[in-house]
Every structure is written in C-alpha cells, then in structure tokens.
Amino acid sequence: MGTYEQIIVRIASSDDEVYAYQITEEMAQSALKRGTGIARRSPEYICYKMREGKAIIAFTSSGRWVGFCYIETWSHGEFVANSGLIVDPDFRGLGVATAIKRRIFDLSRNLYPQAKIFGLTTGRAVMKINSELGYEPATYSELTQDPAFWAGCQSCVNFSILQSKDYKNCICTAMLYDPQLLNQEAEMESAIIVHY
C-alpha cells in the first residue's frame, strides 16, 4: 500500500450506500478464504443499516472504502449484535478493526444502554477485541432466543451443525457484554474491604 492516508471512522449514512456492494462482496470473499461461515447480507440490507444510522464505516481521506460493521437488535432491544465486521485486506493489521469495533460498541451503548451486546465469531482477532471491550465467553442459551436471529444463520455454511445441535452450539464462539452484570460486579467489588 505504500504511504498511509488518513483513515476516517464514523457513523455511516445514506451517502455511503455506494460502498454496499463492495462491503458484501468482501464479507463473502473473506469468509470463503477463512473457510468459515458468515450470515450473508445483501447490499440492500447494508444500505438499510446505513440509512438507519446503525453502522460504522471506515474509508481513506481520498474516499477508498476500508472497513464496516453494523448493529442489529433482537428481543425488542434487549439484545444487540455488532455484526458483519469487515476490513479491506489492504488495511488489515493497522488497527482499523479495533477502531471500528470500539466505535460500533460505543454507538450500541448510546442507542441501547440497557441492552446485552453479543457476538458470534470464529475470528481470534474479534475475540481479542471483544474481550478488551468487556465481553465474556457465553453459552448460546445466554444469547437472544429470537427465532429471527437464528434464521440469519441460514446462509452460513455451518448452519446444519447449528441445527443438529438444537441451536445450543456451533463453530462460532459466543461472547456477551452484559451491562447489568458488570454493574453488579462493580458494586460487589466496592463493598469488599481488604486489610493487610
């Protein structure tokens, strides 16, 4: 890539719809290269998320697309998923995924402060970022049981595994950020006095 341009990370809008096809193609190609599944999304769906203001996009100062992630809500806003994190291969290893993930996490917390934020991933880098944000490994039973969420897995190559395990386990690692649990833990820690 040579010299680095400034990379802008911000909330996506309808102005960014020109990137939707490129985003969905990179999502599919990346999953294929990794040999893992991903819930396939259409360019129209990505555009919808942009128009809703429930997506984060990264691009260079010259307008080249760099990365993307979007928010989905389940169980009437009780659960939020930060989905579809993708970075153009030319920009991987520069901290772009971390910047996007932090920004989508902050946006999720602002829009849905009481919601549990969760993710399913096979990616070690995403697991590391999630851990840094306060997510913890979780069982599938701790996630939303909304059938619409699980229906989104139908386009994944591993969907038959999920079905055979009665939606209780699959290839992806489940991770969960629970603000209520963190508040309880903080209260408990502040109530403990240690004397030496």
Short mmCIF file of C-alpha atoms in Angstrom, two decimals:
data_model
loop_
_atom_site.label_atom_id
_atom_site.label_comp_id
_atom_site.label_asym_id
_atom_site.label_seq_id
_atom_site.Cartn_x
_atom_site.Cartn_y
_atom_site.Cartn_z
CA MET A 1 0.00 0.00 0.00
CA GLY A 2 2.98 2.35 0.42
CA THR A 3 2.28 5.62 2.21
CA TYR A 4 -0.69 5.74 4.52
CA GLU A 5 -3.61 8.07 4.10
CA GLN A 6 -5.74 9.23 6.98
CA ILE A 7 -8.47 6.71 7.79
CA ILE A 8 -11.80 8.14 8.90
CA VAL A 9 -14.07 6.01 11.11
CA ARG A 10 -17.61 7.34 11.58
CA ILE A 11 -21.32 6.54 11.65
CA ALA A 12 -22.43 5.53 8.15
CA SER A 13 -25.20 7.37 6.31
CA SER A 14 -27.09 7.12 3.04
CA ASP A 15 -24.13 8.90 1.40
CA ASP A 16 -22.13 5.70 1.93
CA GLU A 17 -24.50 3.39 0.05
CA VAL A 18 -22.07 3.41 -2.90
CA TYR A 19 -19.88 1.04 -0.84
CA ALA A 20 -22.62 -1.52 -0.07
CA TYR A 21 -21.86 -3.98 -2.89
CA GLN A 22 -18.11 -3.85 -2.19
CA ILE A 23 -18.76 -4.47 1.53
CA THR A 24 -20.95 -7.53 0.93
CA GLU A 25 -18.52 -8.97 -1.61
CA GLU A 26 -15.58 -8.57 0.78
CA MET A 27 -17.61 -10.22 3.56
CA ALA A 28 -18.28 -13.22 1.33
CA GLN A 29 -14.71 -13.45 -0.01
CA SER A 30 -13.21 -13.17 3.46
CA ALA A 31 -15.42 -15.98 4.80
CA LEU A 32 -14.52 -18.13 1.80
CA LYS A 33 -10.78 -17.58 2.33
CA ARG A 34 -11.06 -18.42 6.03
CA GLY A 35 -13.19 -21.47 5.28
CA THR A 36 -15.73 -20.29 7.82
CA GLY A 37 -19.35 -19.38 7.65
CA ILE A 38 -20.98 -16.00 7.71
CA ALA A 39 -24.57 -14.92 7.57
CA ARG A 40 -24.73 -13.44 4.08
CA ARG A 41 -26.25 -9.96 3.80
CA SER A 42 -27.45 -8.21 0.67
CA PRO A 43 -26.25 -4.78 -0.47
CA GLU A 44 -29.83 -3.57 0.12
CA TYR A 45 -29.65 -4.69 3.75
CA ILE A 46 -26.32 -2.90 4.23
CA CYS A 47 -27.85 0.26 2.71
CA TYR A 48 -30.77 -0.02 5.12
CA LYS A 49 -28.38 -0.15 8.09
CA MET A 50 -26.55 2.90 6.75
CA ARG A 51 -29.79 4.86 6.38
CA GLU A 52 -30.81 3.88 9.94
CA GLY A 53 -27.54 5.26 11.32
CA LYS A 54 -26.79 1.83 12.79
CA ALA A 55 -23.50 1.18 11.05
CA ILE A 56 -19.90 2.31 11.26
CA ILE A 57 -17.81 2.80 8.14
CA ALA A 58 -14.12 3.49 7.62
CA PHE A 59 -12.60 4.99 4.50
CA THR A 60 -9.50 6.89 3.44
CA SER A 61 -9.41 10.64 3.03
CA SER A 62 -9.43 10.03 -0.75
CA GLY A 63 -12.66 8.00 -0.47
CA ARG A 64 -11.43 4.42 -0.64
CA TRP A 65 -13.54 2.03 1.44
CA VAL A 66 -11.60 0.48 4.34
CA GLY A 67 -14.00 -1.23 6.77
CA PHE A 68 -17.52 -1.66 8.08
CA CYS A 69 -19.72 -3.04 10.87
CA TYR A 70 -23.44 -2.73 11.70
CA ILE A 71 -25.90 -3.05 14.60
CA GLU A 72 -28.78 -5.48 14.80
CA THR A 73 -31.32 -5.61 17.64
CA TRP A 74 -33.23 -8.61 18.93
CA SER A 75 -35.90 -9.39 21.52
CA HIS A 76 -37.30 -5.83 21.45
CA GLY A 77 -33.90 -4.21 22.04
CA GLU A 78 -32.93 -6.45 24.96
CA PHE A 79 -30.07 -7.83 22.86
CA VAL A 80 -27.79 -6.04 20.39
CA ALA A 81 -25.34 -7.65 18.00
CA ASN A 82 -22.45 -5.86 16.31
CA SER A 83 -22.36 -7.79 13.06
CA GLY A 84 -20.52 -8.01 9.80
CA LEU A 85 -17.17 -6.58 10.91
CA ILE A 86 -15.03 -6.49 7.79
CA VAL A 87 -11.81 -4.71 6.80
CA ASP A 88 -10.36 -4.49 3.30
CA PRO A 89 -7.34 -6.87 3.18
CA ASP A 90 -5.01 -4.00 2.20
CA PHE A 91 -5.76 -2.30 5.53
CA ARG A 92 -5.62 -5.28 7.90
CA GLY A 93 -3.13 -5.21 10.75
CA LEU A 94 -3.33 -1.43 11.13
CA GLY A 95 -5.84 -1.31 14.00
CA VAL A 96 -8.81 -0.48 11.77
CA ALA A 97 -10.92 -3.40 13.04
CA THR A 98 -10.30 -2.33 16.63
CA ALA A 99 -11.26 1.28 15.84
CA ILE A 100 -14.46 0.18 14.07
CA LYS A 101 -15.37 -2.29 16.82
CA ARG A 102 -14.84 0.31 19.56
CA ARG A 103 -16.96 2.85 17.66
CA ILE A 104 -19.82 0.40 16.97
CA PHE A 105 -19.69 -0.70 20.62
CA ASP A 106 -19.99 2.94 21.78
CA LEU A 107 -22.83 3.56 19.32
CA SER A 108 -24.62 0.43 20.58
CA ARG A 109 -24.23 1.53 24.22
CA ASN A 110 -25.55 5.00 23.38
CA LEU A 111 -28.56 3.75 21.42
CA TYR A 112 -29.33 0.78 23.72
CA PRO A 113 -27.76 1.48 27.15
CA GLN A 114 -29.51 -1.42 28.93
CA ALA A 115 -29.05 -4.00 26.16
CA LYS A 116 -26.82 -7.03 26.32
CA ILE A 117 -24.36 -6.82 23.43
CA PHE A 118 -23.34 -10.13 21.95
CA GLY A 119 -21.49 -11.62 19.05
CA LEU A 120 -20.80 -14.93 17.38
CA THR A 121 -17.39 -15.23 15.76
CA THR A 122 -14.75 -17.65 14.59
CA GLY A 123 -12.13 -14.90 14.40
CA ARG A 124 -9.41 -14.75 17.04
CA ALA A 125 -8.84 -11.03 16.42
CA VAL A 126 -12.53 -10.27 17.01
CA MET A 127 -12.49 -12.36 20.21
CA LYS A 128 -9.50 -10.35 21.44
CA ILE A 129 -11.18 -7.01 20.67
CA ASN A 130 -14.42 -8.17 22.30
CA SER A 131 -12.52 -9.20 25.44
CA GLU A 132 -10.87 -5.77 25.62
CA LEU A 133 -14.34 -4.17 25.44
CA GLY A 134 -15.62 -6.25 28.36
CA TYR A 135 -17.32 -9.12 26.56
CA GLU A 136 -17.03 -12.55 28.14
CA PRO A 137 -17.40 -16.01 26.61
CA ALA A 138 -21.02 -17.15 26.82
CA THR A 139 -23.19 -20.14 26.08
CA TYR A 140 -25.69 -19.94 23.25
CA SER A 141 -28.50 -20.17 25.82
CA GLU A 142 -27.40 -16.77 27.22
CA LEU A 143 -27.96 -15.11 23.84
CA THR A 144 -31.23 -13.99 22.33
CA GLN A 145 -33.62 -16.82 21.62
CA ASP A 146 -35.37 -14.70 18.97
CA PRO A 147 -36.01 -17.04 16.01
CA ALA A 148 -35.29 -14.16 13.61
CA PHE A 149 -31.70 -14.00 14.87
CA TRP A 150 -31.08 -17.70 14.35
CA ALA A 151 -32.77 -17.54 10.93
CA GLY A 152 -29.98 -15.16 9.94
CA CYS A 153 -27.56 -18.06 10.30
CA GLN A 154 -29.26 -19.99 7.49
CA SER A 155 -26.88 -18.62 4.86
CA CYS A 156 -23.85 -19.81 6.88
CA VAL A 157 -22.08 -22.94 5.64
CA ASN A 158 -22.22 -24.31 9.19
CA PHE A 159 -25.99 -23.92 9.64
CA SER A 160 -26.57 -27.69 9.55
CA ILE A 161 -24.23 -28.03 12.55
CA LEU A 162 -26.21 -25.40 14.46
CA GLN A 163 -29.45 -27.20 13.66
CA SER A 164 -28.07 -30.61 14.61
CA LYS A 165 -27.05 -29.16 18.00
CA ASP A 166 -30.57 -27.74 18.51
CA TYR A 167 -29.21 -24.16 18.37
CA LYS A 168 -27.20 -24.74 21.56
CA ASN A 169 -23.73 -24.90 19.99
CA CYS A 170 -21.87 -24.42 16.72
CA ILE A 171 -18.46 -23.49 15.30
CA CYS A 172 -18.70 -19.83 16.40
CA THR A 173 -17.69 -18.67 19.86
CA ALA A 174 -20.42 -16.71 21.64
CA MET A 175 -19.37 -13.59 23.54
CA LEU A 176 -21.57 -11.35 25.68
CA TYR A 177 -21.32 -7.89 27.24
CA ASP A 178 -23.95 -7.58 29.98
CA PRO A 179 -24.11 -4.06 31.49
CA GLN A 180 -26.26 -5.22 34.42
CA LEU A 181 -23.78 -7.96 35.33
CA LEU A 182 -20.88 -5.50 35.14
CA ASN A 183 -22.76 -3.05 37.39
CA GLN A 184 -23.41 -5.82 39.94
CA GLU A 185 -19.75 -6.88 39.88
CA ALA A 186 -18.62 -3.27 40.39
CA GLU A 187 -21.00 -2.88 43.36
CA MET A 188 -19.75 -6.12 44.91
CA GLU A 189 -16.10 -5.10 44.46
CA SER A 190 -16.73 -1.70 46.07
CA ALA A 191 -18.33 -3.46 49.07
CA ILE A 192 -15.24 -5.58 49.71
CA ILE A 193 -12.66 -4.11 52.06
CA VAL A 194 -9.31 -5.85 52.14
CA HIS A 195 -6.97 -5.28 55.10
CA TYR A 196 -3.34 -6.36 55.13
#
